[in-house]
Short mmCIF file of C-alpha atoms in Angstrom, two decimals:
data_model
loop_
_atom_site.label_atom_id
_atom_site.label_comp_id
_atom_site.label_asym_id
_atom_site.label_seq_id
_atom_site.Cartn_x
_atom_site.Cartn_y
_atom_site.Cartn_z
CA MET A 1 -24.93 -9.46 -25.27
CA PRO A 2 -28.17 -7.61 -24.44
CA ASP A 3 -28.02 -4.61 -21.95
CA LYS A 4 -30.62 -6.07 -19.53
CA VAL A 5 -28.04 -8.66 -18.65
CA PHE A 6 -26.50 -6.09 -16.91
CA THR A 7 -29.14 -4.01 -14.92
CA ASN A 8 -28.89 -6.29 -11.97
CA ASN A 9 -25.59 -4.23 -11.66
CA GLN A 10 -25.21 -0.60 -12.08
CA VAL A 11 -22.67 2.18 -10.97
CA ILE A 12 -22.24 5.63 -11.27
CA ILE A 13 -19.30 7.09 -9.63
CA SER A 14 -17.12 10.25 -9.53
CA GLY A 15 -14.24 11.87 -8.27
CA GLU A 16 -10.41 12.92 -8.36
CA VAL A 17 -7.86 10.60 -9.63
CA VAL A 18 -5.20 10.17 -7.46
CA SER A 19 -2.99 7.26 -8.80
CA GLU A 20 -1.30 6.35 -12.08
CA PHE A 21 -2.50 3.05 -13.84
CA GLN A 22 -1.38 -0.37 -12.67
CA TYR A 23 -1.56 -2.77 -15.16
CA SER A 24 -3.93 -6.09 -14.13
CA HIS A 25 -4.45 -8.30 -17.16
CA GLU A 26 -5.25 -8.96 -20.51
CA VAL A 27 -7.88 -10.47 -22.39
CA TYR A 28 -8.07 -11.17 -25.88
CA GLY A 29 -5.49 -8.26 -26.68
CA GLU A 30 -7.28 -5.80 -24.41
CA GLY A 31 -5.38 -4.64 -21.87
CA PHE A 32 -7.22 -3.72 -18.27
CA TYR A 33 -6.04 -1.25 -15.55
CA ILE A 34 -6.56 -0.31 -12.14
CA LEU A 35 -7.12 3.52 -11.36
CA GLU A 36 -7.56 4.82 -7.83
CA LEU A 37 -10.42 7.63 -7.63
CA SER A 38 -10.75 9.75 -4.51
CA VAL A 39 -14.59 9.90 -3.82
CA PRO A 40 -16.12 12.72 -1.17
CA ARG A 41 -18.77 11.39 1.10
CA LEU A 42 -21.30 14.10 2.69
CA SER A 43 -19.31 13.84 6.18
CA ASP A 44 -16.19 15.63 4.65
CA THR A 45 -14.31 12.56 4.23
CA TYR A 46 -13.11 10.34 1.18
CA ASP A 47 -13.53 6.99 -0.31
CA ILE A 48 -10.80 5.39 -2.27
CA ILE A 49 -12.53 3.33 -5.02
CA PRO A 50 -10.66 1.19 -7.26
CA LEU A 51 -11.48 0.87 -11.05
CA MET A 52 -10.94 -1.69 -13.61
CA ILE A 53 -10.44 -0.02 -17.15
CA SER A 54 -9.76 -1.18 -20.58
CA ASP A 55 -7.19 0.21 -22.75
CA ARG A 56 -9.44 0.81 -25.43
CA LEU A 57 -11.90 3.36 -23.07
CA ILE A 58 -8.89 5.93 -22.37
CA ASP A 59 -5.32 6.49 -22.83
CA VAL A 60 -3.56 4.62 -20.19
CA ASN A 61 -0.15 6.43 -21.16
CA ARG A 62 -1.46 9.63 -19.59
CA ASP A 63 -0.97 10.48 -15.83
CA TYR A 64 -4.37 11.98 -14.89
CA ARG A 65 -3.99 12.51 -11.54
CA GLY A 66 -5.82 15.74 -10.37
CA CYS A 67 -8.42 15.36 -12.92
CA TYR A 68 -11.76 14.50 -12.46
CA LEU A 69 -13.42 11.62 -13.72
CA CYS A 70 -16.97 10.01 -13.92
CA ALA A 71 -17.60 6.54 -14.82
CA THR A 72 -20.59 4.03 -15.61
CA GLY A 73 -20.24 -0.02 -15.22
CA GLN A 74 -20.33 -2.61 -12.58
CA PHE A 75 -19.13 -3.50 -8.93
CA ARG A 76 -17.20 -6.80 -9.60
CA SER A 77 -15.26 -9.33 -7.46
CA TYR A 78 -12.92 -12.13 -7.93
CA ASN A 79 -10.75 -14.39 -5.93
CA ARG A 80 -6.78 -13.38 -5.54
CA HIS A 81 -5.01 -16.56 -4.21
CA GLU A 82 -2.78 -15.41 -1.45
CA GLU A 83 -0.39 -18.08 0.31
CA THR A 84 -3.13 -20.77 1.83
CA LYS A 85 -6.56 -19.03 0.99
CA ASN A 86 -8.18 -16.97 -1.38
CA ARG A 87 -9.06 -13.39 -0.99
CA LEU A 88 -11.87 -11.24 -2.50
CA VAL A 89 -10.75 -8.46 -4.59
CA LEU A 90 -13.15 -5.83 -5.44
CA SER A 91 -13.28 -2.96 -8.17
CA VAL A 92 -15.82 -1.05 -10.50
CA PHE A 93 -15.58 -2.76 -13.97
CA VAL A 94 -15.92 0.42 -16.36
CA ARG A 95 -17.71 0.63 -19.55
CA GLU A 96 -18.19 4.56 -19.84
CA VAL A 97 -15.94 7.30 -19.15
CA SER A 98 -15.55 10.88 -19.18
CA LEU A 99 -12.88 13.48 -17.86
CA SER A 100 -12.72 16.77 -16.65
CA ASP A 101 -10.52 19.46 -15.20
CA ASP A 102 -13.18 20.50 -12.70
CA ARG A 103 -14.79 18.43 -10.18
CA ILE A 104 -17.70 16.88 -11.57
CA THR A 105 -21.12 17.22 -10.00
CA ASP A 106 -24.78 15.61 -10.66
CA SER A 107 -27.63 17.96 -11.28
CA ASP A 108 -28.61 18.57 -7.60
CA GLY A 109 -24.33 19.68 -7.20
CA ASN A 110 -23.99 16.29 -5.46
CA LYS A 111 -20.73 14.04 -6.21
CA PRO A 112 -22.37 10.72 -7.42
CA ASN A 113 -21.38 7.48 -5.64
CA GLN A 114 -24.36 5.32 -6.73
CA ILE A 115 -25.09 1.82 -6.51
CA PHE A 116 -27.77 -0.80 -7.55
CA LEU A 117 -27.56 -4.44 -6.87
CA ASP A 118 -30.16 -7.56 -7.63
CA GLY A 119 -28.93 -10.36 -6.39
CA PHE A 120 -29.42 -13.33 -3.75
CA ILE A 121 -28.00 -13.60 -0.49
CA CYS A 122 -25.28 -16.42 -0.06
CA LYS A 123 -24.28 -16.46 3.60
CA PRO A 124 -26.43 -15.63 6.93
CA PRO A 125 -26.64 -12.07 7.33
CA ILE A 126 -24.59 -11.10 10.65
CA TYR A 127 -26.58 -8.64 13.06
CA ARG A 128 -24.58 -6.87 15.87
CA LYS A 129 -24.46 -3.47 17.86
CA THR A 130 -21.45 -0.91 17.85
CA PRO A 131 -20.14 -0.13 21.49
CA LEU A 132 -22.07 3.17 20.97
CA GLY A 133 -25.43 0.99 20.47
CA ARG A 134 -25.58 1.39 16.42
CA GLU A 135 -27.16 -1.60 14.69
CA ILE A 136 -25.08 -3.16 12.11
CA ALA A 137 -25.96 -6.21 9.84
CA ASP A 138 -23.42 -7.72 7.07
CA ILE A 139 -24.59 -9.13 4.00
CA LEU A 140 -22.73 -11.03 1.19
CA LEU A 141 -24.78 -10.88 -2.14
CA ALA A 142 -24.00 -12.87 -4.75
CA VAL A 143 -24.99 -10.93 -8.26
CA ASN A 144 -25.30 -12.99 -11.36
CA ARG A 145 -23.40 -12.38 -14.32
CA PRO A 146 -23.32 -13.70 -18.00
CA TYR A 147 -21.63 -17.19 -18.71
CA GLY A 148 -22.82 -18.64 -15.31
CA LYS A 149 -20.35 -16.25 -13.39
CA SER A 150 -21.57 -14.36 -10.14
CA ASP A 151 -19.83 -11.05 -8.33
CA TYR A 152 -19.79 -11.82 -4.56
CA ILE A 153 -20.40 -8.57 -2.89
CA PRO A 154 -20.31 -7.38 0.65
CA CYS A 155 -22.87 -5.17 1.58
CA ILE A 156 -23.45 -3.38 5.06
CA CYS A 157 -26.81 -1.95 6.61
CA TRP A 158 -27.72 0.28 9.24
CA GLY A 159 -30.25 0.86 12.10
CA ARG A 160 -33.68 -0.48 10.56
CA ASN A 161 -32.15 -1.67 7.86
CA ALA A 162 -30.01 -3.83 9.99
CA ARG A 163 -33.10 -5.35 12.13
CA TYR A 164 -34.93 -6.12 8.58
CA ALA A 165 -31.82 -7.91 7.12
CA GLU A 166 -31.22 -10.07 10.21
CA SER A 167 -34.44 -11.86 9.28
CA PHE A 168 -33.20 -12.85 5.99
CA ASN A 169 -32.37 -16.50 4.69
CA VAL A 170 -29.80 -17.56 2.53
CA GLY A 171 -30.83 -17.77 -1.13
CA GLY A 172 -33.34 -14.87 -0.49
CA HIS A 173 -33.40 -12.57 -3.26
CA ILE A 174 -33.00 -8.82 -2.40
CA GLN A 175 -32.93 -5.40 -4.18
CA ILE A 176 -30.16 -2.85 -2.41
CA TRP A 177 -29.44 0.45 -3.42
CA GLY A 178 -26.66 2.77 -1.56
CA ARG A 179 -22.98 3.81 -2.25
CA ILE A 180 -19.45 2.21 -2.15
CA GLN A 181 -16.98 2.61 0.44
CA SER A 182 -13.65 2.06 1.49
CA ARG A 183 -12.43 0.85 4.89
CA GLU A 184 -9.24 0.40 6.13
CA TYR A 185 -8.46 -2.50 8.63
CA GLN A 186 -5.42 -4.50 10.10
CA LYS A 187 -4.54 -7.78 8.69
CA LYS A 188 -2.27 -10.15 11.39
CA ILE A 189 0.34 -11.59 9.00
CA SER A 190 2.52 -12.95 11.99
CA GLU A 191 3.25 -12.19 15.85
CA GLU A 192 5.37 -9.57 14.75
CA GLU A 193 3.75 -8.29 11.49
CA ILE A 194 0.75 -6.53 10.91
CA GLU A 195 -0.20 -5.37 7.67
CA LYS A 196 -2.83 -2.53 6.77
CA ARG A 197 -5.61 -3.42 4.20
CA ILE A 198 -8.44 -1.80 2.67
CA ALA A 199 -11.96 -3.26 2.16
CA TYR A 200 -14.66 -2.31 0.18
CA GLU A 201 -18.16 -2.86 0.73
CA VAL A 202 -21.60 -1.05 -0.39
CA SER A 203 -23.12 1.16 2.14
CA VAL A 204 -26.84 0.42 2.02
CA SER A 205 -29.61 3.23 2.06
CA LYS A 206 -32.37 1.41 1.15
CA LEU A 207 -33.36 -2.29 0.51
CA GLU A 208 -36.12 -4.43 -0.69
CA TYR A 209 -36.89 -8.18 -0.52
CA VAL A 210 -38.24 -9.62 -3.73
CA LEU A 211 -41.16 -12.02 -3.48
CA GLU A 212 -40.64 -14.53 -6.20
CA GLU A 213 -43.75 -15.43 -8.14
CA ILE A 214 -45.20 -18.94 -8.07
CA SER A 215 -46.87 -19.93 -10.96
CA GLU A 216 -49.85 -22.26 -10.93
CA CYS A 217 -50.18 -25.36 -12.99
#
């Protein structure tokens, strides 16, 4: 499969391993496991990001908690059926991984959490303001994968990017640069039961609308 197929979805992420491996699934004898990574923000808070890792890349029988890991790959989604509806599940599908006992930083001394996506808007953007007046726009981006598949990635824009995104139409082709973040929310299960869950999304730092070329007859 040519590498260019994957240039529309690129992730570089590093942080501290904070979980053991949890078995996910197997494909043609290759086992895949979830590993959670604590990734620091500039605001001294942390995102807990799930990685999907093959047992051919790393020893899944070891406990790496406390080690620092750097991974490259793609941000992927799949629908998990729960009760009467599907739930969108997101994780970083790892293609390359390295480990260290020391904190991993990039050349500028920053801890990388970088993502680039090239895809198509599949729902009308939702623009709103917070009670403090901060402008936000939510975008659901469909990013194509080989064999006719797509990943559906929630993205959140801020400020002028939010105002720009508000005008986008379904089917519009855009490119996004940003970081992956986690966000806790409460899901009402019943009148008496509320469940704490974690959502994952891309916090957008830059976006561009791609004008499609029209060929002349």
